[in-house]
Coordinates of C-alpha atoms and ligand atoms in Angstrom, one line a residue:
Chain U
M80 CA -19.4 7.0 47.8
S81 CA -20.1 4.5 45.0
N82 CA -19.0 7.2 42.5
T83 CA -15.6 7.5 44.2
A84 CA -15.3 3.7 44.1
T85 CA -15.9 3.5 40.4
Q86 CA -13.5 6.3 39.7
A87 CA -10.8 4.6 41.7
Q88 CA -11.1 1.4 39.6
P89 CA -8.6 2.1 36.8
A90 CA -5.9 3.0 39.3
P91 CA -3.5 0.1 38.6
R92 CA -2.5 1.8 35.3
A93 CA 0.4 4.1 35.2
P94 CA -0.5 7.7 35.9
G95 CA -1.5 9.5 32.6
A96 CA -1.9 6.2 30.7
I97 CA -5.1 5.9 28.8
A98 CA -6.6 2.5 28.1
V99 CA -6.5 1.7 24.4
P100 CA -10.0 0.8 23.1
K101 CA -10.3 -2.6 21.4
L102 CA -12.8 -3.7 18.8
S103 CA -14.0 -7.3 18.7
V104 CA -12.6 -9.5 15.9
R105 CA -16.2 -10.6 15.0
Q106 CA -17.1 -6.9 14.4
I107 CA -14.0 -6.2 12.2
V108 CA -14.0 -9.3 10.0
P109 CA -16.8 -8.3 7.6
W110 CA -15.3 -4.9 7.2
L111 CA -11.9 -6.4 6.6
L112 CA -13.2 -8.7 3.9
F113 CA -15.0 -5.7 2.3
A114 CA -11.9 -3.5 2.4
A115 CA -9.7 -6.3 1.1
L116 CA -12.1 -6.9 -1.9
L117 CA -12.2 -3.2 -2.6
A118 CA -8.4 -3.1 -2.5
L119 CA -8.0 -6.1 -4.8
V120 CA -10.3 -4.7 -7.4
G121 CA -8.9 -1.2 -7.3
L122 CA -5.3 -2.3 -7.3
Y123 CA -5.9 -4.8 -10.0
F124 CA -7.0 -2.1 -12.5
V125 CA -4.1 0.2 -11.6
T126 CA -1.4 -2.5 -11.5
A127 CA -2.2 -5.3 -13.8
E128 CA -5.2 -4.8 -16.2
Q129 CA -4.3 -4.9 -19.9
G130 CA -0.8 -5.9 -19.0
A131 CA -0.2 -9.5 -18.2
T132 CA -4.0 -10.1 -18.0
S133 CA -6.9 -8.3 -19.6
L134 CA -10.6 -8.2 -18.7
I135 CA -11.5 -5.2 -20.9
A136 CA -10.5 -5.1 -24.6
G137 CA -8.1 -2.5 -25.9
N138 CA -5.3 -0.6 -24.2
A139 CA -7.1 2.5 -22.9
V140 CA -7.1 1.5 -19.2
H141 CA -3.5 0.5 -19.3
E142 CA -2.5 3.7 -21.0
W143 CA -4.6 5.9 -18.7
V144 CA -3.0 4.6 -15.5
H145 CA 0.4 3.9 -17.3
D146 CA 2.6 6.3 -15.4
S147 CA 1.1 5.5 -12.0
R148 CA 1.7 1.7 -12.7
H149 CA 5.3 2.4 -13.5
L150 CA 6.0 4.8 -10.6
L151 CA 4.2 2.6 -8.1
G152 CA 6.7 0.0 -9.1
F153 CA 4.6 -2.7 -10.9
P154 CA 5.7 -4.5 -14.0
C155 CA 4.1 -2.6 -16.9
H156 CA 5.1 -3.9 -20.3
Chain D
M194 CA -12.1 -11.8 23.6
P195 CA -15.0 -9.4 24.2
L196 CA -17.6 -10.4 21.7
S197 CA -20.7 -9.0 23.2
R198 CA -21.3 -5.3 22.8
V199 CA -22.8 -3.3 25.6
E200 CA -23.9 0.1 24.6
P201 CA -22.5 2.5 27.3
K202 CA -24.6 5.4 28.3
G203 CA -23.6 8.8 26.9
S204 CA -20.4 7.8 25.1
V205 CA -19.3 7.4 21.5
V206 CA -19.0 3.8 20.4
I207 CA -16.4 3.4 17.7
S208 CA -16.8 0.8 15.0
A209 CA -14.7 -0.8 12.3
R210 CA -16.7 1.3 9.8
D211 CA -15.2 4.4 11.3
F212 CA -11.8 3.1 10.5
L213 CA -12.7 2.1 7.0
I214 CA -14.0 5.6 6.2
R215 CA -11.0 7.3 7.8
G216 CA -8.6 5.0 6.0
L217 CA -10.2 5.7 2.6
L218 CA -10.0 9.5 3.3
A219 CA -6.4 9.3 4.5
G220 CA -5.5 7.2 1.5
L221 CA -7.1 9.8 -0.8
L222 CA -5.1 12.6 0.8
A223 CA -1.9 10.5 0.6
A224 CA -2.6 9.8 -3.1
F225 CA -2.5 13.6 -3.9
A226 CA 0.8 13.9 -2.1
A227 CA 2.2 10.8 -3.9
F228 CA 1.0 12.2 -7.3
A229 CA 2.8 15.5 -6.6
V230 CA 6.1 13.6 -5.8
A231 CA 5.6 11.3 -8.8
Y232 CA 4.9 14.2 -11.1
V233 CA 7.9 16.3 -10.0
V234 CA 10.5 13.6 -9.4
G235 CA 9.2 10.8 -11.5
E236 CA 8.1 12.3 -14.8
P237 CA 11.6 13.5 -15.9
P238 CA 13.1 10.0 -15.9
V239 CA 9.9 8.6 -17.5
R240 CA 10.1 11.2 -20.2
A241 CA 13.9 10.5 -20.7
A242 CA 13.2 6.8 -20.9
I243 CA 10.5 7.2 -23.5
A244 CA 12.7 9.6 -25.6
L245 CA 15.5 7.0 -25.5
E246 CA 13.0 4.3 -26.6
A247 CA 11.7 6.5 -29.4
S248 CA 15.2 7.3 -30.7
G249 CA 16.5 3.8 -30.2
G250 CA 13.9 2.2 -32.4
H251 CA 13.8 -0.7 -30.0
S252 CA 10.2 -1.4 -30.6
H253 CA 8.2 -4.2 -29.1
G254 CA 4.4 -4.3 -29.4
A255 CA 1.6 -1.7 -29.3
E256 CA 2.3 -0.6 -25.8
T257 CA 5.8 0.4 -26.7
E258 CA 4.6 2.3 -29.7
A259 CA 2.1 4.0 -27.5
A260 CA 4.8 5.0 -25.0
G261 CA 6.9 6.2 -27.9
E262 CA 4.4 8.9 -28.9
H263 CA 5.2 12.2 -27.4
S264 CA 2.9 14.9 -26.1
D265 CA 2.5 16.2 -29.7
A266 CA 0.5 13.0 -30.3
A267 CA -2.4 14.8 -28.5
E268 CA -3.2 16.6 -31.7
E269 CA -3.2 13.4 -33.9
A270 CA -6.1 11.0 -34.1
P271 CA -5.0 7.7 -32.8
A272 CA -4.9 4.8 -35.3
P273 CA -6.6 1.6 -34.2
G274 CA -4.3 -0.5 -32.0
E275 CA -1.9 2.4 -31.4
V276 CA -1.9 5.0 -28.7
E277 CA -5.3 5.7 -27.3
V278 CA -4.3 8.1 -24.5
P279 CA -1.9 10.9 -25.4
R280 CA 1.2 11.2 -23.2
S281 CA 0.1 14.6 -22.0
L282 CA -2.9 13.0 -20.3
Q283 CA -1.0 9.9 -19.2
S284 CA 1.4 12.0 -17.2
T285 CA -1.2 14.2 -15.6
V286 CA -4.9 13.2 -15.0
G287 CA -4.1 9.6 -16.0
M288 CA -1.4 9.2 -13.4
L289 CA -3.5 11.1 -10.9
T290 CA -6.4 8.7 -11.4
G291 CA -4.2 5.7 -10.9
M292 CA -2.8 7.2 -7.7
L293 CA -6.2 8.2 -6.3
V294 CA -7.7 4.7 -6.9
A295 CA -4.7 2.9 -5.5
G296 CA -4.2 5.2 -2.5
T297 CA -7.9 5.2 -1.6
V298 CA -8.5 1.4 -1.6
L299 CA -5.1 0.8 0.1
G300 CA -6.0 3.4 2.7
G301 CA -9.3 1.7 3.4
L302 CA -7.6 -1.7 3.9
I303 CA -4.9 -0.2 6.2
G304 CA -7.7 1.6 8.1
V305 CA -9.5 -1.6 8.9
V306 CA -6.3 -3.5 9.7
S307 CA -5.5 -0.6 12.1
A308 CA -8.9 -1.2 13.8
L309 CA -7.8 -4.8 14.3
A310 CA -4.3 -3.8 15.6
M311 CA -5.7 -1.2 18.0
G312 CA -5.2 -2.4 21.6
R313 CA -3.6 -5.6 20.3
F314 CA 0.0 -4.4 19.6
G315 CA 1.4 -4.8 23.0
R316 CA 1.0 -1.6 25.0
L317 CA 1.1 0.7 21.9
S318 CA -1.4 3.5 21.8
A319 CA -4.0 3.6 19.0
R320 CA -1.9 6.1 17.1
S321 CA 1.3 4.1 17.5
S322 CA -0.3 0.8 16.4
T323 CA -1.7 2.5 13.4
L324 CA 1.8 3.8 12.5
A325 CA 3.2 0.3 13.0
V326 CA 0.6 -1.2 10.7
T327 CA 1.4 1.4 8.0
G328 CA 5.2 0.9 8.4
I329 CA 4.9 -2.9 8.2
G330 CA 2.7 -2.4 5.1
F331 CA 5.3 -0.2 3.4
V332 CA 8.1 -2.6 4.0
T333 CA 6.1 -5.7 3.2
V334 CA 4.2 -4.4 0.1
Y335 CA 6.8 -2.2 -1.4
A336 CA 10.3 -2.1 0.1
V337 CA 10.9 -5.8 0.1
P338 CA 9.5 -6.5 -3.4
F339 CA 11.6 -3.6 -4.6
L340 CA 14.7 -5.4 -3.5
L341 CA 14.1 -8.5 -5.7
Y342 CA 12.1 -7.0 -8.6
P343 CA 13.0 -3.3 -8.8
P344 CA 10.7 -1.1 -10.7
N345 CA 11.6 -0.3 -14.3
P346 CA 10.9 2.8 -16.5
P347 CA 9.3 2.6 -19.9
A348 CA 11.7 1.2 -22.5
V349 CA 12.9 -1.5 -20.1
G350 CA 11.3 -4.9 -20.4
S351 CA 10.3 -7.2 -23.2
G352 CA 6.7 -7.7 -24.1
D353 CA 7.2 -11.4 -24.4
T354 CA 8.0 -11.8 -20.7
I355 CA 5.4 -9.5 -19.1
G356 CA 3.2 -12.5 -18.1
I357 CA 5.9 -14.3 -16.2
R358 CA 7.4 -11.1 -14.7
T359 CA 3.9 -10.0 -13.4
A360 CA 3.3 -13.5 -12.0
L361 CA 6.6 -13.5 -10.2
F362 CA 6.1 -10.1 -8.8
F363 CA 2.6 -10.9 -7.4
V364 CA 3.8 -14.3 -6.1
F365 CA 6.6 -12.6 -4.2
L366 CA 4.3 -9.9 -2.9
A367 CA 1.9 -12.5 -1.6
I368 CA 4.7 -14.5 0.1
S369 CA 5.9 -11.2 1.7
L370 CA 2.4 -10.4 3.0
I371 CA 1.8 -13.9 4.3
A372 CA 5.3 -14.0 6.0
A373 CA 4.7 -10.6 7.6
M374 CA 1.2 -11.6 8.9
T375 CA 2.6 -14.8 10.3
A376 CA 5.5 -13.0 11.9
V377 CA 3.1 -10.6 13.6
L378 CA 0.8 -13.4 14.9
V379 CA 3.7 -15.5 16.1
G380 CA 5.3 -12.4 17.7
R381 CA 2.1 -11.5 19.6
R382 CA 1.9 -15.1 20.9
A383 CA 5.6 -15.1 22.0
A384 CA 5.2 -11.7 23.7
G385 CA 3.8 -13.3 26.8
R386 CA 6.9 -15.4 27.3
L387 CA 9.7 -13.2 25.8
G388 CA 8.3 -9.8 26.5
G389 CA 7.4 -7.3 23.8
W390 CA 10.9 -6.3 22.8
Y391 CA 12.4 -9.8 22.2
A392 CA 9.2 -11.0 20.7
S393 CA 9.3 -8.2 18.1
L394 CA 13.0 -8.9 17.4
A395 CA 12.2 -12.6 16.9
A396 CA 9.3 -11.8 14.6
I397 CA 11.5 -9.4 12.5
V398 CA 14.4 -11.9 12.3
G399 CA 11.9 -14.6 11.3
Y400 CA 10.4 -12.5 8.5
V401 CA 13.9 -11.5 7.2
V402 CA 15.2 -15.1 7.2
V403 CA 12.1 -16.4 5.3
M404 CA 12.3 -13.6 2.8
L405 CA 16.0 -14.1 2.2
I406 CA 15.4 -17.8 1.5
V407 CA 12.5 -17.0 -0.9
M408 CA 14.6 -14.4 -2.7
A409 CA 17.4 -16.9 -3.2
L410 CA 14.9 -19.4 -4.6
L411 CA 12.8 -17.2 -6.9
P412 CA 14.2 -16.5 -10.4
T413 CA 15.3 -12.9 -11.2
Y414 CA 15.6 -11.1 -14.5
N415 CA 17.4 -8.2 -16.0
E416 CA 15.9 -6.7 -19.1
V417 CA 17.6 -3.3 -19.0
P418 CA 19.2 -2.7 -22.4
D419 CA 23.0 -2.6 -22.4
N420 CA 23.0 1.0 -23.6
F421 CA 20.4 2.3 -21.2
P422 CA 21.8 5.2 -19.1
A423 CA 22.4 4.1 -15.5
S424 CA 21.5 7.6 -14.3
V425 CA 18.0 7.5 -15.8
L426 CA 17.4 4.0 -14.4
Y427 CA 18.6 5.2 -10.9
D428 CA 16.5 8.4 -11.1
F429 CA 13.4 6.4 -12.0
R430 CA 13.8 3.8 -9.3
R431 CA 14.5 6.5 -6.7
A432 CA 11.4 8.4 -7.9
S433 CA 9.3 5.2 -7.6
F434 CA 10.6 4.7 -4.0
L435 CA 9.9 8.3 -3.1
T436 CA 6.4 8.1 -4.6
Q437 CA 5.5 5.0 -2.6
F438 CA 7.2 6.3 0.5
T439 CA 5.2 9.5 0.3
L440 CA 2.0 7.5 -0.2
W441 CA 2.5 5.3 2.9
A442 CA 4.0 8.1 5.1
V443 CA 1.1 10.5 4.5
L444 CA -1.4 7.7 4.8
G445 CA 0.1 6.6 8.1
I446 CA 0.4 10.0 9.7
V447 CA -3.1 11.2 8.6
L448 CA -4.7 7.9 9.6
A449 CA -2.9 7.9 13.0
E450 CA -4.2 11.4 13.6
F451 CA -7.8 10.3 12.7
V452 CA -7.5 7.2 14.9
G453 CA -6.0 9.2 17.8
R454 CA -9.1 11.5 17.7
L455 CA -11.4 8.5 17.3
S456 CA -10.0 6.6 20.2
G457 CA -9.3 9.6 22.4
P458 CA -10.5 10.0 26.0
T459 CA -13.9 11.4 25.0
A460 CA -14.6 8.3 23.0
A461 CA -15.4 6.0 25.9
T462 CA -16.6 2.6 24.6
A463 CA -18.1 -0.6 25.8
E464 CA -15.2 -2.3 24.0
R465 CA -12.8 -0.3 26.2
E466 CA -14.3 -1.3 29.5
L467 CA -14.2 -4.9 28.3
A468 CA -10.6 -4.5 27.1
D469 CA -9.7 -3.1 30.5
A470 CA -11.1 -6.2 32.2
G471 CA -9.1 -8.4 29.8
A472 CA -5.8 -6.5 30.1
Ligands
LIG26 ZN1 4.9 1.0 -19.5

């Protein structure tokens, strides 16, 4: 009896509709910061290093990623 | 907002970490596709631009000299301050490296943002909200900046202005991102009163108006040499667009597939029960 009652609970939803899971903001924020930091560092080296700014001496990083920087649409030289 | 996490019995609990890992993987796969497009469609205009630059003698700085060297430079030992990476590597493994790094980290970020968007984009399914996040990302991060500061092939652009051009580009990119995030947040808030459709339209109109004003205010530049062939410039910009479009499209579709599996009916979660209660 109790089983039937529990199964009947999600009835208000449209037939065939599945509830979309939702993650708590508190759980996501640390991962969001980590992913954003990762993206900033990675994209910095592909798009800007040894162009307008330079952390590493020389031109090797710039030249190695040169064509990807151009074709991804970033200012290169 | 459900903040407490109750572990349900016998079901798979999905976490933000799952989204990060799937995003990184989807981005990696997308980067291979983007590289293929960039290599096939993008390298011919890049090669043409470099050849023009070499023949034109329009030299500016070490970078230009580097770009001027052809693939036969592979055999020559590079002089200090000149080319360090031969063109044959720049156009192949070099470009692949750049694409893989950019695609993977971008995918990771889009993956986590998709975790945030899941269940919060009106009544969109997990797959649909993931596609929406990726689509908004492409427009915000690439398509709109493309309109104001279109990409340029080698041989276009003065070394003296690279600092200011890069600064302008990233400032505009940041404004576009902030405007898009604000539009999404305001749209979500307005959805209760206006309904999803009109709230979305209002958010899009708001973003477009803000970006048009910013575009009118920011300075632009044109450093294309007068004798530079228009067809090479067009081919290059089209190739850049196709490369980025491929990157985002493959990322969005693969990630949506992953997220769909992750959030499917078998993955009952504590979060879902709480979301039901809150819906
Ligand atoms: Zn360049």
